[in-house]
Amino acid sequence: MKKLLTIAALMLLNIGAFAQNTEIRGVLKPAINKAVYLFQVEDGETKLIKGATAASDGSFVFSFEPPYQGFYMIGGFTALAGQFPVYIKKAELVTLKIENRSLDFSGEINAENRLLGGWERYKLLSSSLDPATATSFDFFLKDEPVKYNSIKPLMKEFMSFEFDYNRILYLKKNPNVANEASSSLYKDFTVEDKFKDDAVLSHPRGKDLITLYADYAASVDKSRSGIDFLTTDYQKGVYMFGKEAPNLKSYEAYEQFINKYGKYFQRPSLKAKVDALGAKLYNTTPGRKGANFSFLDKDGKLVSLSDFKGKVVLVDVWATFCGPCKELIPALNKLEAELHDRKDLIFIGVAQDGPKAKNNWLKIIKDKQMGGIQLFAGGANNVLTNDYKIKVMPRYLVFDRNGNVVTTEAPLPNNPALKKLLLAELEK
């Protein structure tokens, strides 16, 4: 073929044409070649968005399109270096100053940041997160103006997560406290469905909090495992991935992990991390077990590679916008017709188009009379392209009757070598 189309081209098509940028203007004191970083919160932990170096006067600017409205973190590269919460909305200006490990907002800022700024100052003055004292965010919020009533529940929730995080650290360091039946620190802490929803994972320490909490609760109640103290599938997924992922050193171990806990990894951000780990561990060497994938067909039925054990499978990775792919459809149809008597041979097409191209995909299938089983991936960043490290299209993969890889770079269908390869595999 003279041309191959990169998978990245499809991903570029999905980038929005219009942005609603937010600008953060800040001053860092003291500023001597100091860097400042902006983080979003993803799955209960911070994820770097961008960094900047303060000018000689300490000034810095961040301009970006927020992926969501909510809590972010700004400051040093690590929590120890000093990071501070900031509430960001689209298309707004936030002005602030970071000085001596404290943060102050200024100018026309949103109500959430006014309360966050006050809370940060309150903590410095009152040691309000000392786990040996009663929670104090109620006292802080009651003195705030009535006009903030609508956001007080959100802010109280954020503050309570901070308090819980410090409290669990305190309990871990002072286990004797938990053994005192009258201890208010412990009595109201390990309760059924403590984190009733996933708001905890919008907190920058949410992952650490649920992990520390689940592990601590399980250490006290040894009849239950940590995951049993968490409420939602999302919480359980974040917890188990954090606990087990560092220990997975082979694709076989990864598959066992997915078989046991896969139902908890449905959130897109978390699923992307899980899939990336599988892609890292998977080895496409011929003879290895094929990494499974599942996509919907034109009728909305979920079809998986693992459905075809006992059959040889040819997978065509293509897209409706890929000219070279479409040029090869007649050759692929011809090959399928020549081998139509072989019921132990399955042809699968997996289109890499995004959701907006689905109707065009259905039209091409009909107009070009495409045979086999046609599946729609819904975008180029998926388990098939990641696991098999597919960067260009068209691409053809062949699997044997046991689901093992024969080749991940089969000859093109207009090359007689592909038919020869398939027939040889069918005779085994």
Coordinates of C-alpha atoms in Angstrom, one line a residue:
M1 CA 0.0 0.0 0.0
K2 CA 1.2 3.5 -0.8
K3 CA -0.6 5.0 2.2
L4 CA -1.3 4.1 5.8
L5 CA -3.5 6.1 8.1
T6 CA -2.4 6.7 11.7
I7 CA -4.7 6.0 14.6
A8 CA -3.7 9.4 16.0
A9 CA -5.5 11.0 13.0
L10 CA -8.8 9.8 14.4
M11 CA -8.1 11.1 17.9
L12 CA -7.4 14.5 16.4
L13 CA -10.9 14.5 14.8
N14 CA -12.5 14.3 18.3
I15 CA -10.8 17.4 19.7
G16 CA -13.4 20.2 20.2
A17 CA -13.0 23.3 18.1
F18 CA -14.0 25.7 20.8
A19 CA -12.6 26.1 24.3
Q20 CA -13.8 27.9 27.4
N21 CA -10.5 28.9 28.9
T22 CA -10.1 29.8 32.5
E23 CA -7.1 32.0 33.6
I24 CA -5.3 31.8 36.9
R25 CA -3.1 34.7 37.7
G26 CA -0.9 34.3 40.7
V27 CA 2.1 35.5 42.7
L28 CA 4.5 33.2 44.3
K29 CA 6.5 34.6 47.3
P30 CA 9.4 34.2 47.7
A31 CA 10.1 33.7 44.0
I32 CA 13.7 32.7 43.2
N33 CA 13.5 30.4 40.1
K34 CA 10.4 28.8 41.7
A35 CA 8.1 26.5 39.8
V36 CA 4.3 26.3 40.4
Y37 CA 2.1 23.4 39.2
L38 CA -1.6 23.0 38.6
F39 CA -3.3 19.6 39.1
Q40 CA -6.8 18.2 38.5
V41 CA -8.4 15.5 40.6
E42 CA -8.9 12.2 38.9
D43 CA -9.9 9.0 40.7
G44 CA -9.2 10.6 44.1
E45 CA -5.6 11.7 43.4
T46 CA -3.9 14.6 41.7
K47 CA -3.0 14.6 38.0
L48 CA -0.7 17.2 36.6
I49 CA -2.2 19.6 34.1
K50 CA 0.7 22.0 33.6
G51 CA 3.5 23.8 35.3
A52 CA 5.0 27.3 35.1
T53 CA 8.1 29.1 36.3
A54 CA 7.4 32.3 38.3
A55 CA 8.9 35.5 36.9
S56 CA 11.4 37.5 38.9
D57 CA 8.5 39.3 40.6
G58 CA 6.9 36.0 41.5
S59 CA 4.0 36.3 39.0
F60 CA 2.7 33.4 36.9
V61 CA -0.3 32.7 34.7
F62 CA -2.1 29.5 33.8
S63 CA -4.6 29.5 30.9
F64 CA -6.5 26.3 30.2
E65 CA -9.8 24.7 29.5
P66 CA -11.0 23.0 32.7
P67 CA -12.1 19.4 32.0
Y68 CA -14.7 19.8 34.8
Q69 CA -16.1 22.3 37.3
G70 CA -14.8 21.5 40.8
F71 CA -11.7 21.1 43.0
Y72 CA -8.2 21.4 41.7
M73 CA -4.8 21.8 43.4
I74 CA -2.1 24.4 42.9
G75 CA 1.3 24.8 44.4
G76 CA 4.4 22.6 44.6
F77 CA 5.0 19.4 42.8
T78 CA 4.3 17.3 45.9
A79 CA 2.0 17.7 48.8
L80 CA 5.0 18.2 51.1
A81 CA 6.1 21.1 48.9
G82 CA 2.7 22.8 49.7
Q83 CA -0.4 22.3 47.6
F84 CA -3.7 24.2 48.0
P85 CA -7.3 23.6 46.9
V86 CA -8.9 25.9 44.4
Y87 CA -12.4 25.6 42.9
I88 CA -12.4 26.2 39.2
K89 CA -15.2 26.9 36.7
K90 CA -15.0 27.4 33.0
A91 CA -14.3 30.9 31.5
E92 CA -13.4 32.7 34.7
L93 CA -10.5 34.6 36.2
V94 CA -8.9 33.4 39.5
T95 CA -6.4 35.6 41.2
L96 CA -4.3 34.4 44.1
K97 CA -1.1 34.6 46.1
I98 CA 1.0 31.7 47.5
E99 CA 3.2 32.9 50.3
N100 CA 5.1 31.0 53.0
R101 CA 3.1 27.8 52.5
S102 CA -0.3 29.6 52.6
L103 CA -2.7 30.7 49.9
D104 CA -4.9 33.8 49.6
F105 CA -7.5 34.7 46.9
S106 CA -8.1 38.2 45.8
G107 CA -10.3 40.1 43.3
E108 CA -13.6 38.9 41.9
I109 CA -13.5 35.3 42.8
N110 CA -16.3 32.7 43.1
A111 CA -18.0 31.9 46.4
E112 CA -16.4 28.5 46.7
N113 CA -12.9 30.0 46.6
R114 CA -13.8 32.7 49.2
L115 CA -14.8 29.9 51.6
L116 CA -11.7 27.8 50.7
G117 CA -9.5 30.8 51.3
G118 CA -11.1 31.4 54.7
W119 CA -10.8 27.7 55.6
E120 CA -7.1 27.7 54.8
R121 CA -6.6 30.7 57.0
Y122 CA -8.8 29.2 59.7
K123 CA -6.7 26.0 59.8
L124 CA -3.5 27.9 60.2
L125 CA -4.9 29.9 63.1
S126 CA -6.8 27.2 65.0
S127 CA -5.1 23.9 64.1
S128 CA -8.6 22.9 63.2
L129 CA -7.6 19.5 61.7
D130 CA -5.9 18.3 64.9
P131 CA -7.5 14.9 65.2
A132 CA -7.5 15.1 69.0
T133 CA -10.1 17.9 68.8
A134 CA -13.7 18.0 67.7
T135 CA -14.4 18.8 64.1
S136 CA -14.5 22.6 63.6
F137 CA -15.8 23.2 60.0
D138 CA -19.3 23.5 61.4
F139 CA -18.1 26.4 63.6
F140 CA -16.3 27.9 60.7
L141 CA -19.3 27.7 58.3
K142 CA -21.9 29.0 60.7
D143 CA -20.1 32.4 60.8
E144 CA -20.1 32.7 57.0
P145 CA -22.8 34.9 55.3
V146 CA -26.2 33.5 54.5
K147 CA -25.5 34.1 50.8
Y148 CA -23.1 31.1 50.9
N149 CA -25.8 28.7 52.2
S150 CA -26.3 27.0 48.8
I151 CA -22.6 25.9 48.7
K152 CA -22.0 25.2 52.3
P153 CA -22.9 21.5 52.0
L154 CA -20.3 21.1 49.3
M155 CA -17.7 22.9 51.3
K156 CA -18.5 21.0 54.5
E157 CA -18.2 17.7 52.7
F158 CA -14.7 18.8 51.3
M159 CA -13.6 19.9 54.8
S160 CA -14.9 16.7 56.4
F161 CA -12.8 14.6 54.0
E162 CA -9.7 16.5 55.1
F163 CA -10.6 15.9 58.7
D164 CA -11.2 12.2 58.1
Y165 CA -7.8 11.9 56.4
N166 CA -6.0 13.4 59.3
R167 CA -8.1 11.4 61.8
I168 CA -7.2 8.1 60.1
L169 CA -3.5 9.0 60.2
Y170 CA -3.9 9.8 63.9
L171 CA -5.6 6.5 64.6
K172 CA -2.9 4.5 62.8
K173 CA -0.2 6.2 64.9
N174 CA -2.2 5.8 68.1
P175 CA -3.9 2.4 67.9
N176 CA -4.7 2.4 71.6
V177 CA -7.2 5.2 71.0
A178 CA -9.3 3.0 68.8
N179 CA -9.5 0.4 71.5
E180 CA -11.2 2.8 73.9
A181 CA -14.9 2.1 73.5
S182 CA -15.8 5.6 74.5
S183 CA -13.5 7.2 72.0
S184 CA -15.6 9.5 69.7
L185 CA -12.7 9.5 67.3
Y186 CA -13.3 5.8 66.6
K187 CA -16.9 5.2 67.5
D188 CA -18.4 7.2 64.6
F189 CA -15.6 6.5 62.1
T190 CA -15.8 2.9 61.0
V191 CA -19.5 2.9 60.2
E192 CA -21.5 1.0 57.5
D193 CA -21.4 2.9 54.2
K194 CA -19.2 5.6 55.5
F195 CA -18.6 7.0 52.0
K196 CA -22.2 6.8 50.7
D197 CA -21.3 8.1 47.3
D198 CA -18.3 8.9 45.1
A199 CA -17.9 12.5 46.2
V200 CA -14.9 11.3 48.2
L201 CA -13.0 10.7 45.0
S202 CA -13.4 14.3 43.9
H203 CA -11.1 15.2 46.9
P204 CA -7.4 15.3 46.0
R205 CA -6.6 12.8 48.8
G206 CA -9.7 10.7 48.2
K207 CA -7.9 7.6 47.0
D208 CA -5.5 7.7 50.0
L209 CA -8.5 8.3 52.3
I210 CA -10.6 5.3 51.2
T211 CA -7.5 3.1 51.1
L212 CA -6.3 4.1 54.6
Y213 CA -9.9 3.8 55.9
A214 CA -10.5 0.3 54.3
D215 CA -7.2 -1.1 55.5
Y216 CA -7.6 0.3 59.0
A217 CA -11.2 -0.9 59.3
A218 CA -10.1 -4.4 58.2
S219 CA -7.3 -4.4 60.7
V220 CA -9.8 -3.8 63.4
D221 CA -12.6 -6.1 62.1
K222 CA -10.5 -9.0 60.8
S223 CA -13.6 -11.0 59.7
R224 CA -13.9 -8.6 56.7
S225 CA -11.5 -7.5 54.0
G226 CA -10.8 -3.9 53.1
I227 CA -13.0 -3.8 50.0
D228 CA -16.0 -4.8 52.2
F229 CA -15.9 -1.5 54.0
L230 CA -16.4 0.5 50.7
T231 CA -19.8 1.2 49.2
T232 CA -19.7 1.8 45.5
D233 CA -18.1 -0.1 42.6
Y234 CA -16.0 3.0 41.8
Q235 CA -14.6 3.2 45.3
K236 CA -13.8 -0.6 45.2
G237 CA -12.2 -0.3 41.8
V238 CA -9.9 2.6 42.9
Y239 CA -9.0 0.7 46.0
M240 CA -8.3 -2.7 44.4
F241 CA -6.3 -1.2 41.5
G242 CA -4.2 0.8 43.9
K243 CA -3.6 -2.2 46.0
E244 CA -2.9 -4.8 43.4
A245 CA -1.6 -3.1 40.2
P246 CA 2.0 -2.8 41.6
N247 CA 2.1 -6.5 42.2
L248 CA 1.0 -7.6 38.6
K249 CA 4.1 -8.6 36.8
S250 CA 2.6 -10.8 34.0
Y251 CA -0.4 -10.7 31.6
E252 CA -1.6 -14.0 33.1
A253 CA -1.7 -12.4 36.6
Y254 CA -3.4 -9.3 35.0
E255 CA -6.1 -11.5 33.5
Q256 CA -6.8 -13.2 36.8
F257 CA -7.1 -9.8 38.4
I258 CA -9.6 -8.6 35.7
N259 CA -11.6 -11.8 36.0
K260 CA -12.0 -11.2 39.7
Y261 CA -12.4 -7.4 39.9
G262 CA -13.2 -6.3 36.3
K263 CA -16.7 -5.2 37.2
Y264 CA -15.4 -2.4 39.4
F265 CA -13.4 -0.7 36.6
Q266 CA -16.2 0.9 34.5
R267 CA -15.4 4.6 35.1
P268 CA -13.6 5.8 31.9
S269 CA -10.7 7.3 33.7
L270 CA -10.1 4.2 35.8
K271 CA -10.7 1.8 33.0
A272 CA -8.1 3.7 30.9
K273 CA -5.5 3.1 33.6
V274 CA -6.5 -0.6 33.9
D275 CA -6.3 -1.1 30.1
A276 CA -3.0 0.7 29.9
L277 CA -1.6 -1.7 32.5
G278 CA -2.9 -4.7 30.4
A279 CA -1.3 -3.2 27.2
K280 CA 2.0 -2.8 29.1
L281 CA 2.0 -6.4 30.3
Y282 CA 0.7 -8.0 27.1
N283 CA 3.3 -9.5 24.7
T284 CA 2.2 -9.9 21.1
T285 CA 4.7 -12.6 20.3
P286 CA 3.2 -15.4 18.2
G287 CA 2.0 -18.3 20.3
R288 CA 1.0 -16.1 23.2
K289 CA -2.7 -16.1 24.3
G290 CA -4.5 -13.3 22.6
A291 CA -5.6 -10.4 24.7
N292 CA -9.4 -10.4 24.7
F293 CA -11.5 -7.5 23.4
S294 CA -15.2 -6.8 23.3
F295 CA -17.2 -4.4 21.2
L296 CA -20.8 -3.9 20.0
D297 CA -22.0 -5.1 16.6
K298 CA -24.5 -3.3 14.4
D299 CA -27.4 -4.7 16.3
G300 CA -26.0 -3.7 19.7
K301 CA -24.8 -7.2 20.7
L302 CA -21.6 -7.4 22.6
V303 CA -19.1 -9.6 20.8
S304 CA -15.7 -10.8 22.2
L305 CA -12.7 -12.5 20.7
S306 CA -13.1 -15.1 23.4
D307 CA -16.5 -16.1 21.9
F308 CA -14.8 -17.9 19.0
K309 CA -12.7 -20.6 20.7
G310 CA -12.2 -23.6 18.4
K311 CA -12.2 -21.3 15.3
V312 CA -9.5 -19.4 13.4
V313 CA -10.1 -15.7 13.5
L314 CA -9.0 -12.9 11.2
V315 CA -9.4 -9.4 12.6
D316 CA -9.5 -6.4 10.3
V317 CA -8.7 -3.1 12.1
W318 CA -10.1 -0.3 9.9
A319 CA -12.0 3.0 9.9
T320 CA -14.5 4.7 7.7
F321 CA -12.2 7.7 7.1
C322 CA -9.3 5.4 6.2
G323 CA -9.0 5.4 2.4
P324 CA -6.5 2.5 2.2
C325 CA -8.8 0.5 4.5
K326 CA -11.8 1.0 2.2
E327 CA -9.8 0.2 -0.9
L328 CA -9.1 -3.2 0.5
I329 CA -12.8 -4.1 1.3
P330 CA -13.4 -5.7 -2.1
A331 CA -10.3 -7.9 -1.7
L332 CA -11.4 -8.9 1.8
N333 CA -14.9 -9.7 0.6
K334 CA -13.5 -11.8 -2.2
L335 CA -11.2 -13.7 0.3
E336 CA -14.2 -14.4 2.5
A337 CA -16.3 -15.7 -0.4
E338 CA -13.5 -18.0 -1.5
L339 CA -13.4 -19.5 2.0
H340 CA -17.1 -19.4 2.8
D341 CA -17.3 -23.2 3.2
R342 CA -14.9 -23.0 6.1
K343 CA -17.2 -22.6 9.1
D344 CA -14.3 -22.8 11.4
L345 CA -13.0 -19.5 10.1
I346 CA -14.3 -16.2 11.4
F347 CA -13.9 -12.7 9.8
I348 CA -14.2 -9.8 12.2
G349 CA -14.0 -6.1 11.3
V350 CA -13.4 -3.5 14.1
A351 CA -14.0 0.1 13.0
Q352 CA -12.0 2.7 15.0
D353 CA -14.4 5.6 14.4
G354 CA -15.8 7.8 17.1
P355 CA -19.5 7.9 18.0
K356 CA -20.4 10.6 15.5
A357 CA -19.4 8.3 12.6
K358 CA -21.6 5.4 13.6
N359 CA -24.3 6.1 10.9
N360 CA -21.6 6.4 8.2
W361 CA -20.1 3.1 9.4
L362 CA -23.5 1.4 9.1
K363 CA -23.9 2.9 5.6
I364 CA -20.5 1.7 4.4
I365 CA -21.2 -1.8 5.7
K366 CA -24.4 -1.9 3.7
D367 CA -23.1 -0.2 0.5
K368 CA -20.0 -2.3 0.3
Q369 CA -21.8 -5.5 1.3
M370 CA -19.2 -6.1 4.0
G371 CA -19.3 -9.7 5.3
G372 CA -18.2 -11.2 8.6
I373 CA -18.9 -9.8 12.0
Q374 CA -18.7 -6.0 12.0
L375 CA -17.9 -4.3 15.3
F376 CA -17.7 -0.6 16.3
A377 CA -15.0 0.5 18.7
G378 CA -16.3 4.0 19.3
G379 CA -12.9 5.6 19.2
A380 CA -9.2 4.9 18.5
N381 CA -8.1 4.7 22.2
N382 CA -9.4 1.3 23.1
V383 CA -8.2 -2.1 24.4
L384 CA -7.6 -3.5 20.9
T385 CA -5.4 -0.7 19.7
N386 CA -3.6 -0.4 23.0
D387 CA -3.0 -4.1 23.7
Y388 CA -1.8 -4.8 20.2
K389 CA 0.1 -1.5 19.9
I390 CA -1.7 -0.6 16.6
K391 CA -0.5 2.7 15.3
V392 CA -1.5 2.5 11.6
M393 CA -4.4 1.1 9.6
P394 CA -5.3 -1.1 7.9
R395 CA -4.0 -3.8 10.2
Y396 CA -4.9 -7.5 10.1
L397 CA -4.5 -10.0 13.0
V398 CA -4.9 -13.8 13.0
F399 CA -5.6 -16.0 16.0
D400 CA -5.6 -19.8 16.2
R401 CA -8.3 -22.1 17.5
N402 CA -7.1 -21.7 21.0
G403 CA -7.2 -17.9 20.9
N404 CA -3.4 -17.7 20.6
V405 CA -1.7 -15.1 18.4
V406 CA -0.6 -16.4 15.0
T407 CA 0.4 -12.9 13.8
T408 CA -0.5 -9.3 14.6
E409 CA 0.8 -8.1 11.2
A410 CA -0.8 -10.4 8.7
P411 CA -0.5 -9.8 4.9
L412 CA -3.0 -7.6 3.3
P413 CA -6.1 -9.3 1.8
N414 CA -5.0 -8.5 -1.8
N415 CA -1.9 -10.6 -1.1
P416 CA -2.2 -14.3 -1.8
A417 CA 0.0 -14.9 1.3
L418 CA -3.0 -14.1 3.6
K419 CA -5.1 -16.9 2.1
K420 CA -2.2 -19.3 2.3
L421 CA -1.6 -18.3 6.0
L422 CA -5.3 -18.9 6.9
L423 CA -5.5 -22.3 5.1
A424 CA -2.3 -23.5 6.8
E425 CA -3.8 -22.5 10.2
L426 CA -7.1 -24.2 9.4
E427 CA -5.3 -27.5 8.7
K428 CA -3.7 -27.6 12.1

